[in-house]
mmCIF file of C-alpha atoms in Angstrom:
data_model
loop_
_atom_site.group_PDB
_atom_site.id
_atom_site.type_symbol
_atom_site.label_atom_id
_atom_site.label_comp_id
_atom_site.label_asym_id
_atom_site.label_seq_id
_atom_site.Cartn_x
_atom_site.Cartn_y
_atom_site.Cartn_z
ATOM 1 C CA UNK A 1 1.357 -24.768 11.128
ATOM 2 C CA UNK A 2 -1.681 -21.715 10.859
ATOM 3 C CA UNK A 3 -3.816 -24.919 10.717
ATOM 4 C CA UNK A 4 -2.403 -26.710 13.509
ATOM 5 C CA UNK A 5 -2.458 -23.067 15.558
ATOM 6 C CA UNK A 6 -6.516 -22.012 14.843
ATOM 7 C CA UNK A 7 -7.236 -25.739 15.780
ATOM 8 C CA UNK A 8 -5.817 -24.611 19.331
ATOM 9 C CA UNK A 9 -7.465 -21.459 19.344
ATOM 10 C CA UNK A 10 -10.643 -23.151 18.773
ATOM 11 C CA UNK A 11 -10.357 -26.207 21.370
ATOM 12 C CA UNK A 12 -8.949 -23.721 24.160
ATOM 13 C CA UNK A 13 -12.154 -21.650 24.559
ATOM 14 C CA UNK A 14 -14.941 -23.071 22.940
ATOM 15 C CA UNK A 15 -16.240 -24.740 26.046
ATOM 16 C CA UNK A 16 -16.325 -20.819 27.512
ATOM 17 C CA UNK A 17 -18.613 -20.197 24.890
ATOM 18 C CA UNK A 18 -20.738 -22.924 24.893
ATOM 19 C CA UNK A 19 -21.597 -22.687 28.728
ATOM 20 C CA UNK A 20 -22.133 -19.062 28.541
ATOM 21 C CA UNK A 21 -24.378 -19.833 25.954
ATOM 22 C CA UNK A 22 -26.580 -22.775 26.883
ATOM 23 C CA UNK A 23 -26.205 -22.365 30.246
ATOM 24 C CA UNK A 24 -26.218 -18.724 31.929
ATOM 25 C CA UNK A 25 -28.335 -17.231 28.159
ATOM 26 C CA UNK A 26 -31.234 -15.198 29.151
ATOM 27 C CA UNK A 27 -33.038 -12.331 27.343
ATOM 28 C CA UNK A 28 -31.627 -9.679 29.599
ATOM 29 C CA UNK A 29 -27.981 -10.804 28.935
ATOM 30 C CA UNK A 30 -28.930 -10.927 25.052
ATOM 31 C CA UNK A 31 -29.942 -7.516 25.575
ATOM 32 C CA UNK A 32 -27.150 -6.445 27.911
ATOM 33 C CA UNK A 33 -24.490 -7.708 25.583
ATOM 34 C CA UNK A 34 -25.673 -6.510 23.090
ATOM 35 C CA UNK A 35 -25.421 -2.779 24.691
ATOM 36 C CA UNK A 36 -21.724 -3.585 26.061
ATOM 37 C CA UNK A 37 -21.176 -4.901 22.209
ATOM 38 C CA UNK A 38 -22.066 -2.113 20.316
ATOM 39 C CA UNK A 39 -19.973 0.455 22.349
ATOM 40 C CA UNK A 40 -17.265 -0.474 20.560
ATOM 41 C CA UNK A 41 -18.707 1.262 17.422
ATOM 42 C CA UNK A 42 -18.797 4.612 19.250
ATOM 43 C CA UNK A 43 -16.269 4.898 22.571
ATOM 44 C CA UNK A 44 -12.604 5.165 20.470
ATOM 45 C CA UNK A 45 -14.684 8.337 18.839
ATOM 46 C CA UNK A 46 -16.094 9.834 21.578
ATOM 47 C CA UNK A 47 -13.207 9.298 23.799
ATOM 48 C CA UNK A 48 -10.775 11.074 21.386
ATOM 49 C CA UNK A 49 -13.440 13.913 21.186
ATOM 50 C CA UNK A 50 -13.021 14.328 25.345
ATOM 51 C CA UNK A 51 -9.098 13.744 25.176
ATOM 52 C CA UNK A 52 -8.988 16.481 21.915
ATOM 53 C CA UNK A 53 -11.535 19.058 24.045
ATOM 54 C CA UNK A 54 -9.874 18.252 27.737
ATOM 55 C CA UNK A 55 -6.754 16.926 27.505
ATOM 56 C CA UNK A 56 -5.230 17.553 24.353
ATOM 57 C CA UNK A 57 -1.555 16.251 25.807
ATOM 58 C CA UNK A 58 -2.818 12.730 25.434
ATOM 59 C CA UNK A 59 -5.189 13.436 22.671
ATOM 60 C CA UNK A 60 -2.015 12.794 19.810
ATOM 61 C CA UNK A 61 -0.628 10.052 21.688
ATOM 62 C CA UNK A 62 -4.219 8.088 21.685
ATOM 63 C CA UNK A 63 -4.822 8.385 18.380
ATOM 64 C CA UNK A 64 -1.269 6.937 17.582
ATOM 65 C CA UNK A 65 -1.725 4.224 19.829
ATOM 66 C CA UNK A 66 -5.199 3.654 18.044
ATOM 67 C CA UNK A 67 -3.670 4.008 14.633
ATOM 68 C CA UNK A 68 -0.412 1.537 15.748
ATOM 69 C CA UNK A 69 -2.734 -1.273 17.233
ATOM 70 C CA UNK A 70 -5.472 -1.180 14.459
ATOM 71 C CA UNK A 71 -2.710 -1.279 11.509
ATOM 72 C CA UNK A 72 -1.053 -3.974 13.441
ATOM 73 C CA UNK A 73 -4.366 -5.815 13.500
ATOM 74 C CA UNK A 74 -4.891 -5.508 10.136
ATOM 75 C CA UNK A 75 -1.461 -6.812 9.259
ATOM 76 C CA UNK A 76 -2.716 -9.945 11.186
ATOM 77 C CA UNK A 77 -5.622 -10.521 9.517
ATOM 78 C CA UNK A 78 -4.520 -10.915 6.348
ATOM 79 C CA UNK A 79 -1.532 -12.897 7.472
ATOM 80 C CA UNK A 80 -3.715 -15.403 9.890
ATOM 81 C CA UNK A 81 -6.844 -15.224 8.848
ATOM 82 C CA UNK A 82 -9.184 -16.232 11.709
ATOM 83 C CA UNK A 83 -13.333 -17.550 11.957
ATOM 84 C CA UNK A 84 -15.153 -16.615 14.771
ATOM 85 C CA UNK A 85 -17.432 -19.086 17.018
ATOM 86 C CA UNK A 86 -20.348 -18.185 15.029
ATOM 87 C CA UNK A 87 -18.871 -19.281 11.802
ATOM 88 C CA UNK A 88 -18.440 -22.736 12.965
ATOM 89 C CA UNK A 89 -20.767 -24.800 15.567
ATOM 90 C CA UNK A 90 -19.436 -23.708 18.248
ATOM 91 C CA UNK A 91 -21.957 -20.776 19.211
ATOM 92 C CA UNK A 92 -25.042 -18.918 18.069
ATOM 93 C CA UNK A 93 -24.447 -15.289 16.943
ATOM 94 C CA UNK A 94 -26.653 -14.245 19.300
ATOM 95 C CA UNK A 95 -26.892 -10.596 17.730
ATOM 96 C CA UNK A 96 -28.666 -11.728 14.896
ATOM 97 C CA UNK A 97 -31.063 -13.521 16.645
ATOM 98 C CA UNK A 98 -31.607 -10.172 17.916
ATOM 99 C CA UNK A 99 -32.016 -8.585 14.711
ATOM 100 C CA UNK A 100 -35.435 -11.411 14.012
ATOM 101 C CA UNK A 101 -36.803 -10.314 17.894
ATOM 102 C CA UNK A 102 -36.830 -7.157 16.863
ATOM 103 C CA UNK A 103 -37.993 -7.096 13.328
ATOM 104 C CA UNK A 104 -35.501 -4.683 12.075
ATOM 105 C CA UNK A 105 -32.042 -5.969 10.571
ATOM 106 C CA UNK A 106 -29.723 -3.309 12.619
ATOM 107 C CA UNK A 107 -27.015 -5.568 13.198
ATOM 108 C CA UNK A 108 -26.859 -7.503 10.301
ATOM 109 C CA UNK A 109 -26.679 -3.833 8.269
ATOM 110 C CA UNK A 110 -23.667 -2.651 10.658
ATOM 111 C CA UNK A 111 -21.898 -5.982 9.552
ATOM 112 C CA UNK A 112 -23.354 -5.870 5.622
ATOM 113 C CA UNK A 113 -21.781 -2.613 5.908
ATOM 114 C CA UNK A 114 -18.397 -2.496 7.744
ATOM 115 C CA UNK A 115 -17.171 -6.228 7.758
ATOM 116 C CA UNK A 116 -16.586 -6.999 4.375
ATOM 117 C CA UNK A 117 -14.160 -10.373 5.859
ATOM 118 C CA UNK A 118 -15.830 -12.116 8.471
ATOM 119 C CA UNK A 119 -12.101 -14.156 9.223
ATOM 120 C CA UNK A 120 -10.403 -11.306 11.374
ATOM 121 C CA UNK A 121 -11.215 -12.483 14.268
ATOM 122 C CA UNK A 122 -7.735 -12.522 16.063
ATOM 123 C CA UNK A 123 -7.145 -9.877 17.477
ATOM 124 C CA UNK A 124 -10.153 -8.555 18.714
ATOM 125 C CA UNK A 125 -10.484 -4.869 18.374
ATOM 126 C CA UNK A 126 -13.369 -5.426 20.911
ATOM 127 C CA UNK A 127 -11.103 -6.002 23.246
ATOM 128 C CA UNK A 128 -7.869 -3.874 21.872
ATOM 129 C CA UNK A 129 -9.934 -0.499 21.584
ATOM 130 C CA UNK A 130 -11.696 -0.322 25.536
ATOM 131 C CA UNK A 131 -8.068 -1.596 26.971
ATOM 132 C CA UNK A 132 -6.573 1.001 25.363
ATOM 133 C CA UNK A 133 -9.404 3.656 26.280
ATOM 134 C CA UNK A 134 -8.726 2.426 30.072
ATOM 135 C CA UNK A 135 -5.005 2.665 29.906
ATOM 136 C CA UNK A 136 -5.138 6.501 28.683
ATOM 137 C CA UNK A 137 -8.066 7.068 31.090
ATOM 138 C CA UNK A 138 -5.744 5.608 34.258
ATOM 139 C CA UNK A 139 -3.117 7.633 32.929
ATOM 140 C CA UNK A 140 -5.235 11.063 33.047
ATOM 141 C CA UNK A 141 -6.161 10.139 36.479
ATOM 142 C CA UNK A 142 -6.350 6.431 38.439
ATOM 143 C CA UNK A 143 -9.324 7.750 40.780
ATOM 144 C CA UNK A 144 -10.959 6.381 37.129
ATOM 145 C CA UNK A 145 -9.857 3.245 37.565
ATOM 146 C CA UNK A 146 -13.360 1.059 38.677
ATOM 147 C CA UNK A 147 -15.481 2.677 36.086
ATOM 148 C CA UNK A 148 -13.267 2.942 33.602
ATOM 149 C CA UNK A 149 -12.098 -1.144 34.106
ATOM 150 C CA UNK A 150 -16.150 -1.926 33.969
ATOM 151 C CA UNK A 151 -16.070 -0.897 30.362
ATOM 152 C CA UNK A 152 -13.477 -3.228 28.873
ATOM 153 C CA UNK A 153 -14.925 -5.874 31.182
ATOM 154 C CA UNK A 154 -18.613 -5.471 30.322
ATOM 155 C CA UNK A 155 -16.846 -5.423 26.473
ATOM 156 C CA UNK A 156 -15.161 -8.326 26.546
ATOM 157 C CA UNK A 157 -17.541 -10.185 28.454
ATOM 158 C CA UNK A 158 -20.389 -9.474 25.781
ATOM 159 C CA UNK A 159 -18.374 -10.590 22.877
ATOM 160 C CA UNK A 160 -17.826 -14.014 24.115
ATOM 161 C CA UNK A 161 -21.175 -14.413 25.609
ATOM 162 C CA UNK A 162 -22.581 -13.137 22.099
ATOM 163 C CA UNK A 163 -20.106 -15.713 20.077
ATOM 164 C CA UNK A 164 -18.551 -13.533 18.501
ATOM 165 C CA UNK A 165 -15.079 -13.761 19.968
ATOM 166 C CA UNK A 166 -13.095 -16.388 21.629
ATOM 167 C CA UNK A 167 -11.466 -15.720 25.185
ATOM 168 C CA UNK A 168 -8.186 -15.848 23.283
ATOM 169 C CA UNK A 169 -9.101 -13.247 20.828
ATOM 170 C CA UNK A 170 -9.201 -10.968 23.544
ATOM 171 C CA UNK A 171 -6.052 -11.566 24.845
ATOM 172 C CA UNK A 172 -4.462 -11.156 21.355
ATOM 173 C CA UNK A 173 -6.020 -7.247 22.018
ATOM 174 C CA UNK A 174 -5.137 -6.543 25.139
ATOM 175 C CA UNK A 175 -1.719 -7.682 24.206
ATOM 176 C CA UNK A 176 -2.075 -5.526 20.979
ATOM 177 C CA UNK A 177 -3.254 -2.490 22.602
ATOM 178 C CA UNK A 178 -0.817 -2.657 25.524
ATOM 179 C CA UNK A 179 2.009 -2.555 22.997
ATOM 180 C CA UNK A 180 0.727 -0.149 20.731
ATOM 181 C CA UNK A 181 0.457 2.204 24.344
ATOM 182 C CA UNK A 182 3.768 1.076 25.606
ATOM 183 C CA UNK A 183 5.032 2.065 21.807
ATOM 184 C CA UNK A 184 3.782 5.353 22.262
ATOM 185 C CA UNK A 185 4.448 6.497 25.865
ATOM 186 C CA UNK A 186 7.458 4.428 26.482
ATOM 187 C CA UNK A 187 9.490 3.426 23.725
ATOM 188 C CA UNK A 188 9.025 6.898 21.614
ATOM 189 C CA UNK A 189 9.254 9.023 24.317
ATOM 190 C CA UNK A 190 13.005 7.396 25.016
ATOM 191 C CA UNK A 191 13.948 7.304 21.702
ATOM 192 C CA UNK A 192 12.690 11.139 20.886
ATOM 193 C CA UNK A 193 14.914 12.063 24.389
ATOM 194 C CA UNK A 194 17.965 10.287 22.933
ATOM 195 C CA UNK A 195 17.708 11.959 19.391
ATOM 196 C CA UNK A 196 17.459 15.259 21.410
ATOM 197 C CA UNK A 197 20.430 14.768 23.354
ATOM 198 C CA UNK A 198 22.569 12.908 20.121
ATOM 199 C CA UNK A 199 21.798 16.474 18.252
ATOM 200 C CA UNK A 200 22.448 18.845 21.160
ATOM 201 C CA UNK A 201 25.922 17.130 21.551
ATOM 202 C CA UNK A 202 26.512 17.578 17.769
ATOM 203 C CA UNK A 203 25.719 21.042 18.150
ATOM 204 C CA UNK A 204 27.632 21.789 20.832
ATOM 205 C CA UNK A 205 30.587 19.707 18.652
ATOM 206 C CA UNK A 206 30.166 21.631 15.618
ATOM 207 C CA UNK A 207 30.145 24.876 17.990
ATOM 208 C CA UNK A 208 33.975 24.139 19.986
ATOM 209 C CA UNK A 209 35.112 23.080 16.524
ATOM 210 C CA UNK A 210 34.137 26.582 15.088
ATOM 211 C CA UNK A 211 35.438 28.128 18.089
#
């Protein structure tokens, strides 16, 4: 069945990555991507440092939200383990041609260093932790809404371009992230109300009873 279900993933969006690759690559994109890309390694971060420092009402519920979607990822990984393009023949991992341009290894230490399992691929966080920066964002104020929508786009584009995601990993985190929000500022929310209201009625019980 997991067999029969990466073979899918695979087929589904390796084309995407293969005509990004041989035929729209070009040295500014490489270098463009490769901007978008390593956002991801800074924005949750600074983003909670703005929320914590300017709006400190969302600040908790981001970092839950964070916390609930990365966990949830996690759990994932190890239960459906998952290559990206790279790994197989269906793209080149463009950042570490990068790394030989330049002469200095900076991406391959980033990945040396934080991604000890190269087969947790699905979800992408690259695409789970700008959707949910957006969503808090739009819900601070939705005059952010273009700028703040560029991010995740120029994101998600870069990872596929790169070959380091397929088009379906991202949708596993955007769906991720949207539930981990809806978790949080929905579902919690509602069941925190209905607690409040189950204990004022016992209260006010327990107080006629004494009366």
């Amino acid at each position: 069945m997991w067999r029969s279900l990466k073979l899918r993933r695979c087929n589904c969006s390796a084309r995407y990555q293969l005509v990004l690759q041989q035929s729209f690559r070009t040295p500014f994109l490489d270098y463009l991507g490769a901007f978008f890309y390593s956002l991801h390694f800074i924005a949750p971060t600074v983003f909670a440092f703005f929320l914590w420092k300017f709006h400190p009402k969302n600040y908790r519920g981001y970092i839950l939200a964070l916390a609930i979607g990365t966990y949830s990822a996690l759990t994932t990984f190890l239960l459906y383990p998952t290559a990206p393009p790279w790994f197989g023949a269906d793209a080149t991992r463009i950042l570490i041609q990068l790394d030989h341009n330049l002469g200095v290894p900076f991406y391959r230490t980033i990945f040396d260093f934080i991604q000890s399992e190269p087969f947790a691929a699905f979800p992408s966080l690259h695409a789970m932790y700008p959707w949910l920066i957006s969503l808090y964002a739009l819900k601070i104020k939705k005059a952010y809404a273009l700028p703040v929508l560029l991010f995740p786009a120029g994101v998600w584009f870069s990872t596929v371009y790169l070959g380091e995601h397929y088009v379906v990993d991202l949708i596993g985190g955007v769906i991720y992230g949207t539930c981990a929000f809806l978790i949080v500022e929905k579902l919690a929310p509602l069941f925190s109300q209905h607690r409040s209201h189950a204990i004022a009625g016992s209260t006010k019980g327990s107080t006629d009873d004494a009366a």
